[in-house]
Amino acid sequence: MTKWGPFEITRRGLLWGGVSAAGGSVICASGSSLAQSDYSAGHSAHTAASPLLGHGSAHGAMITVGDVDEARNGFETAKLLTEWDTGTVSRLPDGRNLRTFEVEAIDREIEIAPGIMFPAWTYNGRVPGPSLRATEGDRLRIVFRNLGSHPHSMHFHGIHAARMDGVPGAGLIDPGDEFVYEFDARPFGCHLYHCHALPLKRHIQKGMYGLFVIDPDPARHPELTDIARSRLLGTPENAEWQEFAMVMNGFDTNFDNENEVYAVNTVAHAYMKRPIRIVRDRPVRIYLANIVEFDPINSFHLHGNFFDYFDQGTTLAPTLKTVDLITQCQAQRGIIEFSFKDHEPGLYMFHPHQSEFTELGWSGMFDVVEAIA
Amino acid sequence: MNEVSRITAADQTAGPARKSRAALLWLILPMAALGLAIVWLVVTNPLQRFGNGAPPVETLTFERTILSDDGIRVLVRAGGSEPMTIAQVQVDDAYWQFTQDPPGPISRGSTAWIHLPFPWVLGEAHAINIVTNTGATFEHEIAVAVPTPAHNATSLLSQALLGVFVGFVPVTIGMMFYPALRGVGRDGMDFLLALTVGLLAFLLVDATAEAFELAGEAAAIFQGQAMVWLAAAASFLLLMAVGRRQGAPSGVALATFIALGIGLHNLGEGLAIGAAFAAGAAGLGSFLVLGFMAHNITEGIGISAPLLKKRPALWIFAALALLAGGPAVVGLWIGSLAYAPQWSALALAVGAGAILQVIVEVAAYLMRSDGRGTTALLAPATIAGLTTGVAFMYGTAMLVKV
Ligand SMILES: [Cu+2]
């Protein structure tokens, strides 16, 4: 090995040496050339630096820097998990419940990762929009006002008439207009609503989507009443559960049809920095939907545990039992149920198993505790 | 003219004072008009009409990259219409912790260092993607990650040594052919001078192309293309003017200009190699050094060509070798310590202008050296020399390219 100044010239280096001095700025080696000669030295040198990366969360240094201004955003990411919009309920002449929701389309710049502002189109000023929750068999009335700058609609994944579809000519309204969607709540399950204005991709990617959950009516499922009651918001059986609304989404900030930020409930790393507190003995239920654009598939993976999965939430028996990973295509959704009751307390991670999504913001932690003080 | 002088003579006391007052008025008036225009612009803000709510135009240029034990450092220059705010930084499609120095928004034209404690992998590629507060992204590719050498006396000394090897030594070796070349006849002279023009022509094309390429990498604020044209033209005109003060240069003067032109080119080459050091010197192998040496030997022969009919003192040869080869050392130092594409582009552009001047002068010398005029340019020996010069430079240049 010949020493040439600070460089070591090896036989390999002589054979492969050569450099694009033309470019001038960054010299690209053909093959690995000289780099090989001090490979081991360089490697140990920078491995030694790795402990430096160990602070902070389980993500180490691989995390966004800073915090999102939630006051400016107008919504708190922690609360998006548990806030359900159940509308206002009145009684119809035939004795059924009439459930009325009010939703407004609003243009709003939101902070999707610390310091990164996104000019969103929102339902009720938040992304995802309000998690609407009804009971199977309710008559639903959704009063939709478009206060935004573009035509918008609400397209519900549910059973309804063509007139209520929220597509051009059926409930797609101009700025300043109002439309009332009316249909019965069925089938029970974990559904979705989103804007169906064109171009579809842009309207969804801008933030116009939300969960639409229809709880089963226990009276209609006599053989599985208990399970149905556990799903029905407001029952003592349901109160036992720790329920969370999670919408997997992404944001293309530079219009290259790829997402710069991935998240569950919009804000990158939000539940990484502030883990979701769960009580060890009480079961957990997640209403999960995938609305990410540009990538066809998203997934959910839980650390240290397995769960049951109810695809679309339209069954009372799991469609997948004892899994630790489910995948969802665009607009696919379902219910995840698990418990940490036999676990020791601690931080348990959840994230999609697309590493890229995880590293670009979509990851979080459950903080399993004995009891909430 | 008489009229004017008579009036001035008649009114000797008041005249100069009134004249200077009038001159002052003509100075103040346009200034006042400018002031009014500025006030009007600020008060009425006519540009507001063009404001359509579009986000500010943002550009970010990566000027330096340093890889070390504690991660990656990049020097970025902002070139937006408004100060730019770096919100997050991705490395290989992952958000990564970083610190910015100085922190806060980066104003137009200024720079900031971004430090990423990222465990880069030796010999592999990494991509840095800076996301601004508006969501705009600026990507920088690290093609081959290798540690950036630290600077100290030893490294500067070994760089100087390398500079001497690629600059000074080959030029000197080329000049050592001088005694052998002295015996050549008219055809031989034609051949050698044309060889010089040929090699310079190659360097001109090479330096210009590189200057434009580097200008393309520089921040937009430097207006790289215009800068290259202007710097080359200015150095060409300046050197022509200086060179022609005592008539067309010949002999030692012409050799000096050739050496200067080559020296400026070697400065640019030094910058490129220095930048390679700064970038971690990946693949900076012996072929690069050998290539530059072979390349530059020809330059030594070119410098000696106009001296063949004289017999200059030895120190003149030494001085010429230093002028032509020495800048390589300086270039290496500057390149490794304070590399930025715009400065390399500027150096190369100045060098290109200088080379063009030398081409003109050597061609002129060739035409008048034995009174044949333009016919000398088409003599077989001249054509052979030109072709050989370009071909040889092209051939040796292959050694220094990947
Ligand atoms: Cu819309």
Short mmCIF file of C-alpha atoms in Angstrom, two decimals, chain B residues 39-326:
data_model
loop_
_atom_site.label_atom_id
_atom_site.label_comp_id
_atom_site.label_asym_id
_atom_site.label_seq_id
_atom_site.Cartn_x
_atom_site.Cartn_y
_atom_site.Cartn_z
CA VAL B 39 -41.34 56.37 -2.74
CA TRP B 40 -44.11 55.83 -5.28
CA LEU B 41 -43.26 52.13 -5.51
CA VAL B 42 -43.33 51.72 -1.74
CA VAL B 43 -46.49 53.75 -1.19
CA THR B 44 -48.67 52.44 -4.00
CA ASN B 45 -47.12 48.96 -4.24
CA PRO B 46 -48.13 48.36 -7.87
CA LEU B 47 -46.64 44.87 -7.63
CA GLN B 48 -49.48 43.90 -5.33
CA ARG B 49 -51.70 43.58 -8.38
CA PHE B 50 -49.50 40.70 -9.55
CA GLY B 51 -49.71 38.94 -6.20
CA ASN B 52 -51.96 35.94 -6.73
CA GLY B 53 -51.43 34.13 -3.45
CA ALA B 54 -48.82 31.87 -4.97
CA PRO B 55 -46.25 30.59 -2.50
CA PRO B 56 -42.82 32.21 -2.69
CA VAL B 57 -40.37 30.82 -5.22
CA GLU B 58 -37.82 28.72 -3.40
CA THR B 59 -34.46 27.40 -4.48
CA LEU B 60 -31.81 25.73 -2.40
CA THR B 61 -28.34 24.78 -3.58
CA PHE B 62 -26.02 22.34 -1.92
CA GLU B 63 -22.49 23.72 -1.91
CA ARG B 64 -20.51 21.42 0.35
CA THR B 65 -20.96 18.00 1.92
CA ILE B 66 -18.83 16.79 4.79
CA LEU B 67 -19.03 13.24 6.07
CA SER B 68 -17.44 12.47 9.40
CA ASP B 69 -17.74 10.30 12.48
CA ASP B 70 -20.57 12.38 13.84
CA GLY B 71 -22.65 12.24 10.69
CA ILE B 72 -23.27 14.38 7.64
CA ARG B 73 -22.95 18.13 7.27
CA VAL B 74 -24.20 20.01 4.23
CA LEU B 75 -23.79 23.66 3.39
CA VAL B 76 -26.87 25.01 1.65
CA ARG B 77 -27.44 28.36 -0.01
CA ALA B 78 -30.92 29.83 -0.24
CA GLY B 79 -31.98 31.55 -3.43
CA GLY B 80 -35.66 32.15 -2.96
CA SER B 81 -37.72 35.26 -3.48
CA GLU B 82 -38.12 35.42 0.28
CA PRO B 83 -36.19 34.00 3.24
CA MET B 84 -36.52 30.22 3.31
CA THR B 85 -37.31 28.06 6.30
CA ILE B 86 -36.05 24.51 6.50
CA ALA B 87 -38.72 22.52 8.33
CA GLN B 88 -37.48 18.92 8.19
CA VAL B 89 -34.72 16.88 6.62
CA GLN B 90 -35.03 13.38 5.19
CA VAL B 91 -32.11 11.06 4.69
CA ASP B 92 -32.85 8.11 2.43
CA ASP B 93 -36.60 8.71 2.71
CA ALA B 94 -36.63 8.92 6.49
CA TYR B 95 -37.11 11.99 8.64
CA TRP B 96 -33.96 12.58 10.58
CA GLN B 97 -32.99 14.82 13.49
CA PHE B 98 -30.87 17.75 12.44
CA THR B 99 -29.49 21.03 13.66
CA GLN B 100 -29.12 24.16 11.60
CA ASP B 101 -26.38 26.74 12.00
CA PRO B 102 -27.28 29.57 12.01
CA PRO B 103 -30.87 28.63 12.93
CA GLY B 104 -34.00 30.29 11.62
CA PRO B 105 -35.00 31.39 8.14
CA ILE B 106 -32.19 31.62 5.57
CA SER B 107 -32.30 34.89 3.70
CA ARG B 108 -31.80 35.15 -0.04
CA GLY B 109 -28.21 34.42 -1.02
CA SER B 110 -26.98 33.35 2.41
CA THR B 111 -25.91 29.94 3.61
CA ALA B 112 -26.48 27.62 6.54
CA TRP B 113 -24.93 24.38 7.70
CA ILE B 114 -27.23 21.43 8.31
CA HIS B 115 -25.87 18.77 10.63
CA LEU B 116 -27.38 15.31 10.58
CA PRO B 117 -26.24 12.68 13.08
CA PHE B 118 -26.80 10.03 10.45
CA PRO B 119 -24.93 6.69 10.48
CA TRP B 120 -23.91 6.75 6.85
CA VAL B 121 -22.52 3.61 5.25
CA LEU B 122 -19.08 3.68 3.73
CA GLY B 123 -19.03 3.26 -0.02
CA GLU B 124 -22.81 3.44 -0.41
CA ALA B 125 -25.08 6.14 -1.76
CA HIS B 126 -27.28 8.37 0.36
CA ALA B 127 -29.91 10.92 -0.55
CA ILE B 128 -30.60 14.01 1.49
CA ASN B 129 -33.95 15.68 1.00
CA ILE B 130 -34.63 19.02 2.63
CA VAL B 131 -38.30 19.90 3.17
CA THR B 132 -39.14 23.57 3.62
CA ASN B 133 -42.10 24.99 5.52
CA THR B 134 -44.10 25.19 2.28
CA GLY B 135 -43.47 21.51 1.58
CA ALA B 136 -41.03 22.14 -1.25
CA THR B 137 -38.22 19.61 -1.36
CA PHE B 138 -34.57 19.88 -2.40
CA GLU B 139 -32.63 16.71 -2.92
CA HIS B 140 -28.91 16.11 -2.81
CA GLU B 141 -27.28 12.84 -3.74
CA ILE B 142 -24.16 11.56 -2.03
CA ALA B 143 -23.04 9.16 -4.73
CA VAL B 144 -20.37 7.38 -2.71
CA ALA B 145 -20.13 8.01 1.01
CA VAL B 146 -16.54 8.29 2.20
CA PRO B 147 -15.18 10.30 5.11
CA THR B 148 -14.16 13.83 4.21
CA PRO B 149 -10.49 14.29 5.07
CA ALA B 150 -9.84 16.66 7.92
CA HIS B 151 -7.63 19.65 7.22
CA ASN B 152 -4.35 20.15 8.98
CA ALA B 153 -0.79 21.12 8.11
CA THR B 154 -0.02 17.60 6.97
CA SER B 155 -2.98 17.35 4.65
CA LEU B 156 -2.31 20.80 3.18
CA LEU B 157 1.30 19.82 2.63
CA SER B 158 0.40 16.58 0.90
CA GLN B 159 -2.09 18.48 -1.23
CA ALA B 160 0.66 20.90 -2.17
CA LEU B 161 2.81 17.93 -3.09
CA LEU B 162 0.03 16.57 -5.27
CA GLY B 163 -0.36 20.02 -6.84
CA VAL B 164 3.33 20.11 -7.63
CA PHE B 165 3.04 16.70 -9.24
CA VAL B 166 0.11 17.51 -11.46
CA GLY B 167 1.18 21.08 -12.26
CA PHE B 168 4.76 22.09 -11.83
CA VAL B 169 6.58 18.81 -12.50
CA PRO B 170 5.02 17.97 -15.89
CA VAL B 171 5.40 21.53 -17.16
CA THR B 172 9.06 21.40 -16.20
CA ILE B 173 9.48 18.03 -17.88
CA GLY B 174 7.89 19.46 -21.01
CA MET B 175 10.31 22.35 -20.94
CA MET B 176 13.21 19.93 -20.71
CA PHE B 177 12.58 19.13 -24.36
CA TYR B 178 13.75 22.65 -25.13
CA PRO B 179 17.34 21.83 -26.13
CA ALA B 180 16.15 18.99 -28.34
CA LEU B 181 13.62 21.26 -30.03
CA ARG B 182 16.04 24.08 -30.73
CA GLY B 183 17.43 22.39 -33.81
CA VAL B 184 14.08 22.14 -35.60
CA GLY B 185 13.66 23.89 -38.91
CA ARG B 186 10.77 25.96 -40.24
CA ASP B 187 8.40 23.01 -40.52
CA GLY B 188 9.32 21.86 -37.06
CA MET B 189 8.60 25.33 -35.71
CA ASP B 190 5.24 25.42 -37.48
CA PHE B 191 4.46 22.03 -36.06
CA LEU B 192 5.34 22.99 -32.49
CA LEU B 193 3.44 26.29 -32.53
CA ALA B 194 0.42 24.60 -34.09
CA LEU B 195 0.72 21.85 -31.48
CA THR B 196 0.50 24.57 -28.83
CA VAL B 197 -2.59 26.04 -30.47
CA GLY B 198 -4.12 22.58 -30.69
CA LEU B 199 -3.61 21.80 -27.05
CA LEU B 200 -4.83 25.22 -26.05
CA ALA B 201 -7.90 24.79 -28.23
CA PHE B 202 -8.67 21.57 -26.40
CA LEU B 203 -8.19 23.27 -23.03
CA LEU B 204 -10.45 26.12 -24.16
CA VAL B 205 -13.28 23.77 -25.02
CA ASP B 206 -12.70 21.69 -21.91
CA ALA B 207 -12.49 24.64 -19.52
CA THR B 208 -15.55 26.32 -21.02
CA ALA B 209 -17.64 23.19 -20.85
CA GLU B 210 -16.60 22.58 -17.25
CA ALA B 211 -17.24 26.18 -16.32
CA PHE B 212 -20.78 25.94 -17.66
CA GLU B 213 -21.38 22.64 -15.94
CA LEU B 214 -20.24 24.02 -12.60
CA ALA B 215 -22.20 27.21 -13.18
CA GLY B 216 -25.27 25.01 -13.55
CA GLU B 217 -24.69 23.57 -10.09
CA ALA B 218 -24.21 26.94 -8.45
CA ALA B 219 -26.99 28.87 -6.77
CA ALA B 220 -29.13 30.78 -9.27
CA ILE B 221 -28.24 34.04 -7.58
CA PHE B 222 -24.76 33.82 -9.14
CA GLN B 223 -26.24 33.73 -12.67
CA GLY B 224 -23.68 31.14 -13.67
CA GLN B 225 -24.08 31.29 -17.46
CA ALA B 226 -23.74 35.05 -17.64
CA MET B 227 -20.89 35.00 -15.14
CA VAL B 228 -18.92 32.51 -17.25
CA TRP B 229 -19.41 34.51 -20.46
CA LEU B 230 -18.56 37.81 -18.83
CA ALA B 231 -15.53 36.54 -16.90
CA ALA B 232 -14.12 34.82 -19.99
CA ALA B 233 -14.69 37.87 -22.20
CA ALA B 234 -13.27 40.24 -19.62
CA SER B 235 -10.12 38.22 -19.04
CA PHE B 236 -9.66 37.78 -22.80
CA LEU B 237 -9.96 41.52 -23.51
CA LEU B 238 -7.86 42.52 -20.52
CA LEU B 239 -5.03 40.19 -21.43
CA MET B 240 -5.19 41.22 -25.11
CA ALA B 241 -4.91 44.85 -24.06
CA VAL B 242 -2.05 44.16 -21.66
CA GLY B 243 -0.28 41.89 -24.14
CA ARG B 244 -0.50 44.34 -27.04
CA ARG B 245 0.81 47.37 -25.17
CA GLN B 246 4.21 46.89 -26.80
CA GLY B 247 2.95 45.43 -30.04
CA ALA B 248 2.16 41.80 -30.66
CA PRO B 249 3.97 39.64 -28.09
CA SER B 250 6.68 37.24 -29.11
CA GLY B 251 9.54 35.40 -27.49
CA VAL B 252 9.55 35.51 -23.70
CA ALA B 253 6.45 37.74 -23.58
CA LEU B 254 4.45 35.29 -25.65
CA ALA B 255 5.74 32.38 -23.58
CA THR B 256 4.68 34.25 -20.45
CA PHE B 257 1.16 34.67 -21.76
CA ILE B 258 0.98 31.01 -22.68
CA ALA B 259 2.21 30.14 -19.19
CA LEU B 260 -0.35 32.48 -17.62
CA GLY B 261 -3.22 31.00 -19.64
CA ILE B 262 -2.15 27.49 -18.77
CA GLY B 263 -1.63 28.54 -15.15
CA LEU B 264 -5.19 29.80 -14.90
CA HIS B 265 -6.39 26.56 -16.40
CA ASN B 266 -4.32 24.59 -13.92
CA LEU B 267 -5.88 26.65 -11.13
CA GLY B 268 -9.24 25.38 -12.31
CA GLU B 269 -7.92 21.82 -12.50
CA GLY B 270 -6.51 22.23 -8.98
CA LEU B 271 -9.91 23.40 -7.76
CA ALA B 272 -11.50 20.31 -9.24
CA ILE B 273 -9.01 17.97 -7.56
CA GLY B 274 -9.28 19.95 -4.32
CA ALA B 275 -13.03 19.59 -4.47
CA ALA B 276 -12.47 15.86 -4.91
CA PHE B 277 -10.48 15.94 -1.68
CA ALA B 278 -13.28 17.80 0.02
CA ALA B 279 -15.79 15.27 -1.26
CA GLY B 280 -13.75 12.49 0.26
CA ALA B 281 -11.49 11.85 -2.73
CA ALA B 282 -13.42 8.77 -3.74
CA GLY B 283 -11.51 7.11 -6.52
CA LEU B 284 -8.83 9.77 -6.65
CA GLY B 285 -6.34 7.27 -7.97
CA SER B 286 -2.96 7.23 -9.58
CA PHE B 287 -4.51 7.38 -13.03
CA LEU B 288 -5.81 10.82 -12.25
CA VAL B 289 -2.36 12.01 -11.26
CA LEU B 290 -0.66 10.25 -14.16
CA GLY B 291 -3.27 11.59 -16.55
CA PHE B 292 -2.81 15.15 -15.42
CA MET B 293 0.96 14.75 -15.66
CA ALA B 294 0.91 13.45 -19.25
CA HIS B 295 -1.60 16.16 -20.08
CA ASN B 296 0.57 18.91 -18.67
CA ILE B 297 3.87 17.80 -20.22
CA THR B 298 2.49 19.01 -23.54
CA GLU B 299 1.83 22.34 -21.91
CA GLY B 300 5.55 22.64 -21.12
CA ILE B 301 6.45 22.00 -24.75
CA GLY B 302 3.91 24.66 -25.78
CA ILE B 303 5.42 27.24 -23.48
CA SER B 304 8.93 26.65 -24.82
CA ALA B 305 7.89 26.86 -28.50
CA PRO B 306 8.11 30.67 -28.87
CA LEU B 307 11.49 30.63 -27.10
CA LEU B 308 13.24 28.38 -29.59
CA LYS B 309 14.79 31.28 -31.51
CA LYS B 310 15.94 33.01 -28.31
CA ARG B 311 18.18 31.71 -25.59
CA PRO B 312 16.58 32.89 -22.34
CA ALA B 313 18.24 32.54 -18.95
CA LEU B 314 17.45 29.43 -16.96
CA TRP B 315 15.56 31.38 -14.30
CA ILE B 316 13.08 32.46 -16.94
CA PHE B 317 12.24 28.83 -17.58
CA ALA B 318 11.83 28.26 -13.87
CA ALA B 319 9.57 31.28 -13.55
CA LEU B 320 7.47 30.17 -16.51
CA ALA B 321 7.12 26.66 -15.07
CA LEU B 322 6.04 28.16 -11.77
CA LEU B 323 3.54 30.47 -13.46
CA ALA B 324 2.02 27.60 -15.44
CA GLY B 325 2.18 24.85 -12.82
CA GLY B 326 2.10 26.64 -9.48
#
